[in-house]
PDB file of C-alpha atoms in Angstrom:
ATOM      1  CA  MET F   1     146.598-131.321 -99.828  1.00  0.00           C
ATOM      2  CA  GLU F   2     143.090-132.794 -99.761  1.00  0.00           C
ATOM      3  CA  LYS F   3     141.663-133.019 -96.274  1.00  0.00           C
ATOM      4  CA  LYS F   4     140.306-136.448 -95.398  1.00  0.00           C
ATOM      5  CA  ALA F   5     136.884-136.692 -93.860  1.00  0.00           C
ATOM      6  CA  THR F   6     136.993-138.071 -90.378  1.00  0.00           C
ATOM      7  CA  SER F   7     134.395-140.535 -89.220  1.00  0.00           C
ATOM      8  CA  PRO F   8     132.257-139.376 -86.312  1.00  0.00           C
ATOM      9  CA  ALA F   9     133.294-140.513 -82.861  1.00  0.00           C
ATOM     10  CA  PRO F  10     130.841-142.902 -81.252  1.00  0.00           C
ATOM     11  CA  ALA F  11     128.462-141.451 -78.735  1.00  0.00           C
ATOM     12  CA  PRO F  12     128.901-142.478 -75.103  1.00  0.00           C
ATOM     13  CA  LYS F  13     127.101-145.657 -74.152  1.00  0.00           C
ATOM     14  CA  PRO F  14     124.415-145.663 -71.497  1.00  0.00           C
ATOM     15  CA  ALA F  15     125.198-146.533 -67.918  1.00  0.00           C
ATOM     16  CA  ALA F  16     124.150-150.156 -68.421  1.00  0.00           C
ATOM     17  CA  ALA F  17     126.991-150.698 -70.863  1.00  0.00           C
ATOM     18  CA  ALA F  18     129.497-150.636 -68.062  1.00  0.00           C
ATOM     19  CA  THR F  19     127.607-153.273 -66.159  1.00  0.00           C
ATOM     20  CA  LYS F  20     126.368-155.516 -68.948  1.00  0.00           C
ATOM     21  CA  GLY F  21     125.924-159.026 -67.656  1.00  0.00           C
ATOM     22  CA  LYS F  22     126.328-157.813 -64.078  1.00  0.00           C
ATOM     23  CA  GLY F  23     123.790-156.921 -61.473  1.00  0.00           C
ATOM     24  CA  GLY F  24     121.073-159.067 -59.999  1.00  0.00           C
ATOM     25  CA  LEU F  25     121.431-162.322 -58.119  1.00  0.00           C
ATOM     26  CA  ASN F  26     123.693-165.099 -59.352  1.00  0.00           C
ATOM     27  CA  PRO F  27     121.568-168.273 -59.734  1.00  0.00           C
ATOM     28  CA  ALA F  28     124.625-170.543 -59.371  1.00  0.00           C
ATOM     29  CA  LEU F  29     125.084-169.262 -55.820  1.00  0.00           C
ATOM     30  CA  VAL F  30     121.508-168.530 -54.815  1.00  0.00           C
ATOM     31  CA  ILE F  31     119.833-171.814 -55.828  1.00  0.00           C
ATOM     32  CA  PRO F  32     122.129-174.135 -53.781  1.00  0.00           C
ATOM     33  CA  LEU F  33     121.741-171.778 -50.807  1.00  0.00           C
ATOM     34  CA  LEU F  34     117.957-171.866 -51.079  1.00  0.00           C
ATOM     35  CA  PHE F  35     118.024-175.665 -51.338  1.00  0.00           C
ATOM     36  CA  ALA F  36     120.084-175.817 -48.130  1.00  0.00           C
ATOM     37  CA  ILE F  37     117.567-173.533 -46.404  1.00  0.00           C
ATOM     38  CA  ALA F  38     114.605-175.617 -47.619  1.00  0.00           C
ATOM     39  CA  LEU F  39     116.288-178.850 -46.520  1.00  0.00           C
ATOM     40  CA  ALA F  40     117.054-177.403 -43.093  1.00  0.00           C
ATOM     41  CA  VAL F  41     113.442-176.252 -42.677  1.00  0.00           C
ATOM     42  CA  TYR F  42     112.180-179.670 -43.781  1.00  0.00           C
ATOM     43  CA  ILE F  43     114.399-181.595 -41.349  1.00  0.00           C
ATOM     44  CA  PHE F  44     114.591-179.339 -38.312  1.00  0.00           C
ATOM     45  CA  VAL F  45     111.294-177.429 -38.426  1.00  0.00           C
ATOM     46  CA  LEU F  46     108.736-179.641 -40.162  1.00  0.00           C
ATOM     47  CA  GLY F  47     110.402-182.811 -38.891  1.00  0.00           C
ATOM     48  CA  ALA F  48     110.857-181.662 -35.299  1.00  0.00           C
ATOM     49  CA  PRO F  49     109.825-184.393 -32.781  1.00  0.00           C
ATOM     50  CA  GLU F  50     107.140-182.221 -31.157  1.00  0.00           C
ATOM     51  CA  HIS F  51     105.049-182.503 -34.312  1.00  0.00           C
ATOM     52  CA  PHE F  52     104.782-186.311 -34.065  1.00  0.00           C
ATOM     53  CA  LYS F  53     103.128-188.739 -31.691  1.00  0.00           C
ATOM     54  CA  ASP F  54     105.575-189.619 -28.914  1.00  0.00           C
ATOM     55  CA  GLY F  55     108.234-187.805 -30.946  1.00  0.00           C
ATOM     56  CA  ASP F  56     108.358-190.746 -33.351  1.00  0.00           C
ATOM     57  CA  HIS F  57     108.075-190.104 -37.106  1.00  0.00           C
ATOM     58  CA  ALA F  58     106.936-193.680 -37.654  1.00  0.00           C
ATOM     59  CA  LYS F  59     103.795-193.096 -35.553  1.00  0.00           C
ATOM     60  CA  GLY F  60     102.729-190.205 -37.755  1.00  0.00           C
ATOM     61  CA  PRO F  61     102.039-186.532 -37.066  1.00  0.00           C
ATOM     62  CA  ILE F  62      99.896-185.313 -34.203  1.00  0.00           C
ATOM     63  CA  ASP F  63      96.283-184.846 -35.276  1.00  0.00           C
ATOM     64  CA  GLY F  64      95.853-181.427 -36.881  1.00  0.00           C
ATOM     65  CA  ASP F  65      99.597-180.629 -36.843  1.00  0.00           C
ATOM     66  CA  TYR F  66     100.258-179.352 -40.345  1.00  0.00           C
ATOM     67  CA  TYR F  67     104.025-179.232 -39.871  1.00  0.00           C
ATOM     68  CA  GLY F  68     104.119-182.955 -39.378  1.00  0.00           C
ATOM     69  CA  ILE F  69     101.602-183.533 -42.175  1.00  0.00           C
ATOM     70  CA  VAL F  70     103.741-181.633 -44.696  1.00  0.00           C
ATOM     71  CA  TYR F  71     106.850-183.454 -43.464  1.00  0.00           C
ATOM     72  CA  LYS F  72     105.176-186.772 -44.300  1.00  0.00           C
ATOM     73  CA  GLY F  73     104.945-185.586 -47.914  1.00  0.00           C
ATOM     74  CA  GLY F  74     108.270-187.298 -48.488  1.00  0.00           C
ATOM     75  CA  PRO F  75     111.613-186.416 -50.134  1.00  0.00           C
ATOM     76  CA  ILE F  76     110.042-184.365 -52.937  1.00  0.00           C
ATOM     77  CA  VAL F  77     108.786-181.788 -50.412  1.00  0.00           C
ATOM     78  CA  PRO F  78     112.159-180.029 -49.833  1.00  0.00           C
ATOM     79  CA  ILE F  79     112.673-179.855 -53.599  1.00  0.00           C
ATOM     80  CA  LEU F  80     109.265-178.227 -54.056  1.00  0.00           C
ATOM     81  CA  MET F  81     110.018-175.894 -51.152  1.00  0.00           C
ATOM     82  CA  THR F  82     113.238-174.930 -52.938  1.00  0.00           C
ATOM     83  CA  CYS F  83     111.252-174.156 -56.093  1.00  0.00           C
ATOM     84  CA  PHE F  84     108.914-171.933 -54.102  1.00  0.00           C
ATOM     85  CA  LEU F  85     111.818-170.080 -52.452  1.00  0.00           C
ATOM     86  CA  ILE F  86     113.509-169.598 -55.844  1.00  0.00           C
ATOM     87  CA  VAL F  87     110.349-168.125 -57.355  1.00  0.00           C
ATOM     88  CA  LEU F  88     109.828-165.862 -54.334  1.00  0.00           C
ATOM     89  CA  THR F  89     113.463-164.704 -54.206  1.00  0.00           C
ATOM     90  CA  PHE F  90     113.839-163.934 -57.905  1.00  0.00           C
ATOM     91  CA  THR F  91     110.420-162.276 -58.070  1.00  0.00           C
ATOM     92  CA  ILE F  92     111.416-159.852 -55.315  1.00  0.00           C
ATOM     93  CA  GLU F  93     114.827-159.315 -56.940  1.00  0.00           C
ATOM     94  CA  ARG F  94     113.236-158.574 -60.346  1.00  0.00           C
ATOM     95  CA  LEU F  95     110.703-156.178 -58.790  1.00  0.00           C
ATOM     96  CA  ILE F  96     113.529-154.208 -57.169  1.00  0.00           C
ATOM     97  CA  THR F  97     115.532-154.171 -60.409  1.00  0.00           C
ATOM     98  CA  LEU F  98     112.576-153.099 -62.551  1.00  0.00           C
ATOM     99  CA  ASN F  99     111.633-150.359 -60.104  1.00  0.00           C
ATOM    100  CA  LYS F 100     115.176-148.998 -60.393  1.00  0.00           C
ATOM    101  CA  ALA F 101     115.061-149.359 -64.173  1.00  0.00           C
ATOM    102  CA  GLN F 102     111.822-147.381 -64.297  1.00  0.00           C
ATOM    103  CA  GLY F 103     113.667-144.444 -62.764  1.00  0.00           C
ATOM    104  CA  SER F 104     112.159-141.551 -60.871  1.00  0.00           C
ATOM    105  CA  GLY F 105     108.627-140.429 -61.555  1.00  0.00           C
ATOM    106  CA  SER F 106     106.112-141.806 -64.016  1.00  0.00           C
ATOM    107  CA  ILE F 107     107.343-143.320 -67.263  1.00  0.00           C
ATOM    108  CA  ASP F 108     104.289-142.011 -69.112  1.00  0.00           C
ATOM    109  CA  SER F 109     104.927-138.460 -67.877  1.00  0.00           C
ATOM    110  CA  PHE F 110     108.576-138.744 -68.858  1.00  0.00           C
ATOM    111  CA  VAL F 111     107.648-139.922 -72.365  1.00  0.00           C
ATOM    112  CA  VAL F 112     105.162-137.076 -72.837  1.00  0.00           C
ATOM    113  CA  LYS F 113     107.611-134.459 -71.562  1.00  0.00           C
ATOM    114  CA  LEU F 114     110.456-135.754 -73.697  1.00  0.00           C
ATOM    115  CA  ARG F 115     108.325-135.824 -76.825  1.00  0.00           C
ATOM    116  CA  GLY F 116     107.345-132.212 -76.144  1.00  0.00           C
ATOM    117  CA  LEU F 117     110.998-131.201 -75.851  1.00  0.00           C
ATOM    118  CA  LEU F 118     111.833-133.045 -79.075  1.00  0.00           C
ATOM    119  CA  ASP F 119     108.988-131.309 -80.905  1.00  0.00           C
ATOM    120  CA  LYS F 120     110.602-128.003 -79.891  1.00  0.00           C
ATOM    121  CA  ASN F 121     114.050-129.377 -80.854  1.00  0.00           C
ATOM    122  CA  GLN F 122     115.337-128.697 -77.330  1.00  0.00           C
ATOM    123  CA  ILE F 123     117.994-131.411 -77.308  1.00  0.00           C
ATOM    124  CA  GLU F 124     120.039-130.122 -74.366  1.00  0.00           C
ATOM    125  CA  GLU F 125     116.938-129.907 -72.177  1.00  0.00           C
ATOM    126  CA  ALA F 126     115.966-133.430 -73.242  1.00  0.00           C
ATOM    127  CA  ILE F 127     119.412-134.747 -72.231  1.00  0.00           C
ATOM    128  CA  LYS F 128     119.069-133.096 -68.813  1.00  0.00           C
ATOM    129  CA  GLU F 129     115.630-134.661 -68.435  1.00  0.00           C
ATOM    130  CA  CYS F 130     117.143-138.105 -69.135  1.00  0.00           C
ATOM    131  CA  ASP F 131     119.747-137.470 -66.425  1.00  0.00           C
ATOM    132  CA  ARG F 132     116.965-136.660 -63.971  1.00  0.00           C
ATOM    133  CA  GLN F 133     114.980-139.740 -64.937  1.00  0.00           C
ATOM    134  CA  LYS F 134     117.849-142.124 -64.011  1.00  0.00           C
ATOM    135  CA  GLY F 135     116.235-145.210 -65.510  1.00  0.00           C
ATOM    136  CA  SER F 136     116.700-147.599 -68.402  1.00  0.00           C
ATOM    137  CA  VAL F 137     114.487-145.524 -70.692  1.00  0.00           C
ATOM    138  CA  GLY F 138     116.513-142.420 -69.830  1.00  0.00           C
ATOM    139  CA  ASN F 139     119.805-144.255 -70.394  1.00  0.00           C
ATOM    140  CA  VAL F 140     118.834-145.444 -73.865  1.00  0.00           C
ATOM    141  CA  ILE F 141     117.330-142.158 -75.009  1.00  0.00           C
ATOM    142  CA  LYS F 142     120.290-140.207 -73.666  1.00  0.00           C
ATOM    143  CA  ALA F 143     122.604-142.291 -75.831  1.00  0.00           C
ATOM    144  CA  GLY F 144     120.351-141.514 -78.805  1.00  0.00           C
ATOM    145  CA  LEU F 145     120.259-137.805 -77.965  1.00  0.00           C
ATOM    146  CA  LEU F 146     124.034-137.610 -77.708  1.00  0.00           C
ATOM    147  CA  LYS F 147     124.315-139.290 -81.094  1.00  0.00           C
ATOM    148  CA  TYR F 148     121.635-136.914 -82.408  1.00  0.00           C
ATOM    149  CA  LYS F 149     123.625-133.926 -81.171  1.00  0.00           C
ATOM    150  CA  GLN F 150     126.795-135.254 -82.784  1.00  0.00           C
ATOM    151  CA  LEU F 151     125.131-135.928 -86.129  1.00  0.00           C
ATOM    152  CA  THR F 152     123.802-132.372 -86.405  1.00  0.00           C
ATOM    153  CA  THR F 153     127.360-131.148 -87.010  1.00  0.00           C
ATOM    154  CA  GLU F 154     128.478-134.113 -89.129  1.00  0.00           C
ATOM    155  CA  THR F 155     129.061-133.255 -92.795  1.00  0.00           C
ATOM    156  CA  ALA F 156     130.572-136.482 -94.092  1.00  0.00           C
ATOM    157  CA  LEU F 157     127.228-138.343 -94.093  1.00  0.00           C
ATOM    158  CA  ASP F 158     124.030-137.682 -95.996  1.00  0.00           C
ATOM    159  CA  LYS F 159     120.620-137.550 -94.318  1.00  0.00           C
ATOM    160  CA  GLU F 160     119.794-141.235 -94.856  1.00  0.00           C
ATOM    161  CA  GLN F 161     123.140-142.311 -93.417  1.00  0.00           C
ATOM    162  CA  LYS F 162     122.620-140.082 -90.388  1.00  0.00           C
ATOM    163  CA  LEU F 163     119.173-141.552 -89.758  1.00  0.00           C
ATOM    164  CA  ALA F 164     120.609-145.063 -90.055  1.00  0.00           C
ATOM    165  CA  ALA F 165     123.408-144.186 -87.607  1.00  0.00           C
ATOM    166  CA  LEU F 166     120.895-142.718 -85.146  1.00  0.00           C
ATOM    167  CA  GLN F 167     118.665-145.792 -85.368  1.00  0.00           C
ATOM    168  CA  LYS F 168     121.648-148.107 -84.866  1.00  0.00           C
ATOM    169  CA  GLU F 169     122.739-146.164 -81.778  1.00  0.00           C
ATOM    170  CA  ILE F 170     119.299-146.495 -80.187  1.00  0.00           C
ATOM    171  CA  GLU F 171     119.110-150.211 -81.023  1.00  0.00           C
ATOM    172  CA  GLU F 172     122.564-150.863 -79.545  1.00  0.00           C
ATOM    173  CA  ALA F 173     121.713-148.954 -76.373  1.00  0.00           C
ATOM    174  CA  THR F 174     118.455-150.919 -76.055  1.00  0.00           C
ATOM    175  CA  THR F 175     120.349-154.188 -76.534  1.00  0.00           C
ATOM    176  CA  LEU F 176     122.664-153.252 -73.675  1.00  0.00           C
ATOM    177  CA  GLU F 177     119.771-152.526 -71.323  1.00  0.00           C
ATOM    178  CA  LEU F 178     117.481-155.493 -72.046  1.00  0.00           C
ATOM    179  CA  PRO F 179     119.675-158.287 -70.566  1.00  0.00           C
ATOM    180  CA  MET F 180     119.651-156.501 -67.212  1.00  0.00           C
ATOM    181  CA  LEU F 181     115.854-156.223 -67.335  1.00  0.00           C
ATOM    182  CA  GLN F 182     115.229-159.816 -68.436  1.00  0.00           C
ATOM    183  CA  LYS F 183     117.815-161.560 -66.259  1.00  0.00           C
ATOM    184  CA  ASN F 184     116.455-164.501 -64.191  1.00  0.00           C
ATOM    185  CA  LEU F 185     112.993-164.317 -65.788  1.00  0.00           C
ATOM    186  CA  THR F 186     113.775-167.586 -67.581  1.00  0.00           C
ATOM    187  CA  ILE F 187     114.241-169.326 -64.220  1.00  0.00           C
ATOM    188  CA  ILE F 188     110.795-168.217 -63.051  1.00  0.00           C
ATOM    189  CA  ALA F 189     109.224-169.310 -66.352  1.00  0.00           C
ATOM    190  CA  THR F 190     110.956-172.699 -66.143  1.00  0.00           C
ATOM    191  CA  LEU F 191     109.761-173.351 -62.601  1.00  0.00           C
ATOM    192  CA  ALA F 192     106.192-172.569 -63.647  1.00  0.00           C
ATOM    193  CA  GLY F 193     106.250-175.855 -65.567  1.00  0.00           C
ATOM    194  CA  ALA F 194     108.877-177.784 -63.636  1.00  0.00           C
ATOM    195  CA  SER F 195     107.051-177.429 -60.302  1.00  0.00           C
ATOM    196  CA  THR F 196     104.008-179.172 -61.742  1.00  0.00           C
ATOM    197  CA  LEU F 197     106.147-182.047 -63.033  1.00  0.00           C
ATOM    198  CA  LEU F 198     107.899-182.409 -59.670  1.00  0.00           C
ATOM    199  CA  ALA F 199     104.503-182.420 -57.961  1.00  0.00           C
ATOM    200  CA  LEU F 200     103.371-185.145 -60.348  1.00  0.00           C
ATOM    201  CA  LEU F 201     106.466-187.162 -59.457  1.00  0.00           C
ATOM    202  CA  GLY F 202     105.670-186.817 -55.752  1.00  0.00           C
ATOM    203  CA  THR F 203     102.062-187.736 -56.439  1.00  0.00           C
ATOM    204  CA  VAL F 204     103.081-190.879 -58.311  1.00  0.00           C
ATOM    205  CA  ILE F 205     105.458-191.923 -55.518  1.00  0.00           C
ATOM    206  CA  GLY F 206     102.694-191.441 -52.962  1.00  0.00           C
ATOM    207  CA  MET F 207     100.199-193.449 -55.015  1.00  0.00           C
ATOM    208  CA  ILE F 208     102.728-196.261 -55.464  1.00  0.00           C
ATOM    209  CA  LYS F 209     102.988-196.486 -51.680  1.00  0.00           C
ATOM    210  CA  ALA F 210      99.211-196.393 -51.352  1.00  0.00           C
ATOM    211  CA  PHE F 211      98.645-199.214 -53.843  1.00  0.00           C
ATOM    212  CA  ALA F 212     101.495-201.182 -52.273  1.00  0.00           C
ATOM    213  CA  ALA F 213      99.572-201.013 -48.983  1.00  0.00           C
ATOM    214  CA  LEU F 214      96.458-202.308 -50.752  1.00  0.00           C
ATOM    215  CA  GLY F 215      98.401-205.161 -52.273  1.00  0.00           C
ATOM    216  CA  THR F 216      99.588-206.658 -48.997  1.00  0.00           C
ATOM    217  CA  SER F 217      98.341-210.136 -48.154  1.00  0.00           C
ATOM    218  CA  GLY F 218      95.492-210.266 -45.701  1.00  0.00           C
ATOM    219  CA  SER F 219      93.777-207.046 -44.671  1.00  0.00           C
ATOM    220  CA  PRO F 220      95.201-203.887 -46.292  1.00  0.00           C
ATOM    221  CA  ASP F 221      97.447-201.687 -44.146  1.00  0.00           C
ATOM    222  CA  SER F 222      95.107-198.716 -43.654  1.00  0.00           C
ATOM    223  CA  ALA F 223      97.830-196.576 -42.033  1.00  0.00           C
ATOM    224  CA  ALA F 224     100.226-197.107 -44.935  1.00  0.00           C
ATOM    225  CA  LEU F 225      97.391-196.481 -47.391  1.00  0.00           C
ATOM    226  CA  ALA F 226      96.525-193.172 -45.727  1.00  0.00           C
ATOM    227  CA  THR F 227     100.204-192.174 -45.611  1.00  0.00           C
ATOM    228  CA  GLY F 228     100.648-192.835 -49.324  1.00  0.00           C
ATOM    229  CA  ILE F 229      97.563-190.864 -50.325  1.00  0.00           C
ATOM    230  CA  SER F 230      98.551-188.022 -47.984  1.00  0.00           C
ATOM    231  CA  GLU F 231     102.030-187.876 -49.503  1.00  0.00           C
ATOM    232  CA  ALA F 232     100.537-187.711 -52.989  1.00  0.00           C
ATOM    233  CA  LEU F 233      98.148-184.883 -52.118  1.00  0.00           C
ATOM    234  CA  ILE F 234     100.760-182.839 -50.229  1.00  0.00           C
ATOM    235  CA  ASN F 235     103.124-182.911 -53.195  1.00  0.00           C
ATOM    236  CA  THR F 236     100.281-182.033 -55.554  1.00  0.00           C
ATOM    237  CA  ALA F 237      99.283-179.023 -53.455  1.00  0.00           C
ATOM    238  CA  LEU F 238     102.831-177.703 -53.088  1.00  0.00           C
ATOM    239  CA  GLY F 239     103.625-178.138 -56.776  1.00  0.00           C
ATOM    240  CA  ILE F 240     100.427-176.578 -58.102  1.00  0.00           C
ATOM    241  CA  GLY F 241     100.717-173.651 -55.677  1.00  0.00           C
ATOM    242  CA  THR F 242     104.318-172.961 -56.661  1.00  0.00           C
ATOM    243  CA  SER F 243     103.503-173.284 -60.359  1.00  0.00           C
ATOM    244  CA  ALA F 244     100.583-170.855 -60.072  1.00  0.00           C
ATOM    245  CA  ILE F 245     102.714-168.255 -58.276  1.00  0.00           C
ATOM    246  CA  ALA F 246     105.538-168.647 -60.823  1.00  0.00           C
ATOM    247  CA  THR F 247     103.145-168.262 -63.759  1.00  0.00           C
ATOM    248  CA  ILE F 248     101.563-165.102 -62.363  1.00  0.00           C
ATOM    249  CA  SER F 249     104.966-163.683 -61.400  1.00  0.00           C
ATOM    250  CA  TYR F 250     106.463-164.274 -64.846  1.00  0.00           C
ATOM    251  CA  ALA F 251     103.463-162.776 -66.645  1.00  0.00           C
ATOM    252  CA  TYR F 252     103.544-159.639 -64.497  1.00  0.00           C
ATOM    253  CA  LEU F 253     107.315-159.132 -64.653  1.00  0.00           C
ATOM    254  CA  ASN F 254     107.430-159.770 -68.389  1.00  0.00           C
ATOM    255  CA  SER F 255     104.687-157.190 -68.918  1.00  0.00           C
ATOM    256  CA  ARG F 256     106.770-154.665 -66.948  1.00  0.00           C
ATOM    257  CA  VAL F 257     109.736-155.298 -69.242  1.00  0.00           C
ATOM    258  CA  ASP F 258     107.487-154.953 -72.302  1.00  0.00           C
ATOM    259  CA  ASP F 259     106.186-151.609 -71.017  1.00  0.00           C
ATOM    260  CA  LEU F 260     109.730-150.269 -70.638  1.00  0.00           C
ATOM    261  CA  THR F 261     110.690-151.555 -74.092  1.00  0.00           C
ATOM    262  CA  TYR F 262     107.596-149.973 -75.627  1.00  0.00           C
ATOM    263  CA  SER F 263     108.456-146.609 -74.032  1.00  0.00           C
ATOM    264  CA  ILE F 264     111.987-146.824 -75.435  1.00  0.00           C
ATOM    265  CA  ASP F 265     110.661-147.627 -78.915  1.00  0.00           C
ATOM    266  CA  GLU F 266     108.125-144.805 -78.733  1.00  0.00           C
ATOM    267  CA  ILE F 267     110.669-142.115 -77.858  1.00  0.00           C
ATOM    268  CA  GLY F 268     113.223-143.615 -80.257  1.00  0.00           C
ATOM    269  CA  LEU F 269     110.792-143.224 -83.162  1.00  0.00           C
ATOM    270  CA  SER F 270     110.027-139.662 -82.072  1.00  0.00           C
ATOM    271  CA  LEU F 271     113.748-138.913 -81.971  1.00  0.00           C
ATOM    272  CA  GLN F 272     114.290-140.215 -85.496  1.00  0.00           C
ATOM    273  CA  SER F 273     111.213-138.366 -86.804  1.00  0.00           C
ATOM    274  CA  ASN F 274     112.419-135.152 -85.179  1.00  0.00           C
ATOM    275  CA  PHE F 275     115.860-135.506 -86.775  1.00  0.00           C
ATOM    276  CA  ALA F 276     114.326-136.142 -90.194  1.00  0.00           C
ATOM    277  CA  THR F 277     112.152-133.008 -89.828  1.00  0.00           C
ATOM    278  CA  HIS F 278     114.840-130.582 -88.651  1.00  0.00           C
ATOM    279  CA  TYR F 279     117.912-131.886 -90.482  1.00  0.00           C
TER     280      TYR F 279
END
């Protein structure tokens, strides 16, 4: 009886496969909570009576009291404060996640060491090194190494098919890791532009109030004019500041993700080249 060739069993997936789509903060829960915090700060801290003349909001903030001045920025202020808190919270969360994903030790040292082990065809040692690294790069390359080890004893496939299977394994493992690394970056990137637009909205509202004060019959209401201009400038400052922080944060975090991806691609190519040389 002719013995049928059995297809190779798939190599184990990296640790991220078990938690795909999980991990990190849930925006649906975090954003409303941050809005509630910003609103509470706006009402009870910035709007506290001690920041206003005779404790009356209508009389304006005490001279030089910045809490009261920011409070007079109007209803757009708590929204801009929420944007700032969102950017700050998700930036910290992404930094923690990316530090964990980087694993122990230097990524560059890990890449150099692993390439040296591959050049010597020391696959078992390379797998142990990935276990010690405990990061996203180690997870992906370990999946590739396990597939590499399996393919060395596979006789049903030719060399080109084995190389294609190895490449597919590395690509799938990378695909499983990337969502965890990139999660919530879109929110930061969105707020980089949205904060400026919200600031512009607050600026326009403030200028409408200012021009309304100029348009009153008789002498213009100088207090209302000053309040309108102040509201416009406060919103502009908060929005531009938040947008600048979000832009810098996104650029830095995205570069960290790119560095990890580049390291994965570099070792993945070395792994495929090593397999083509030895098998």
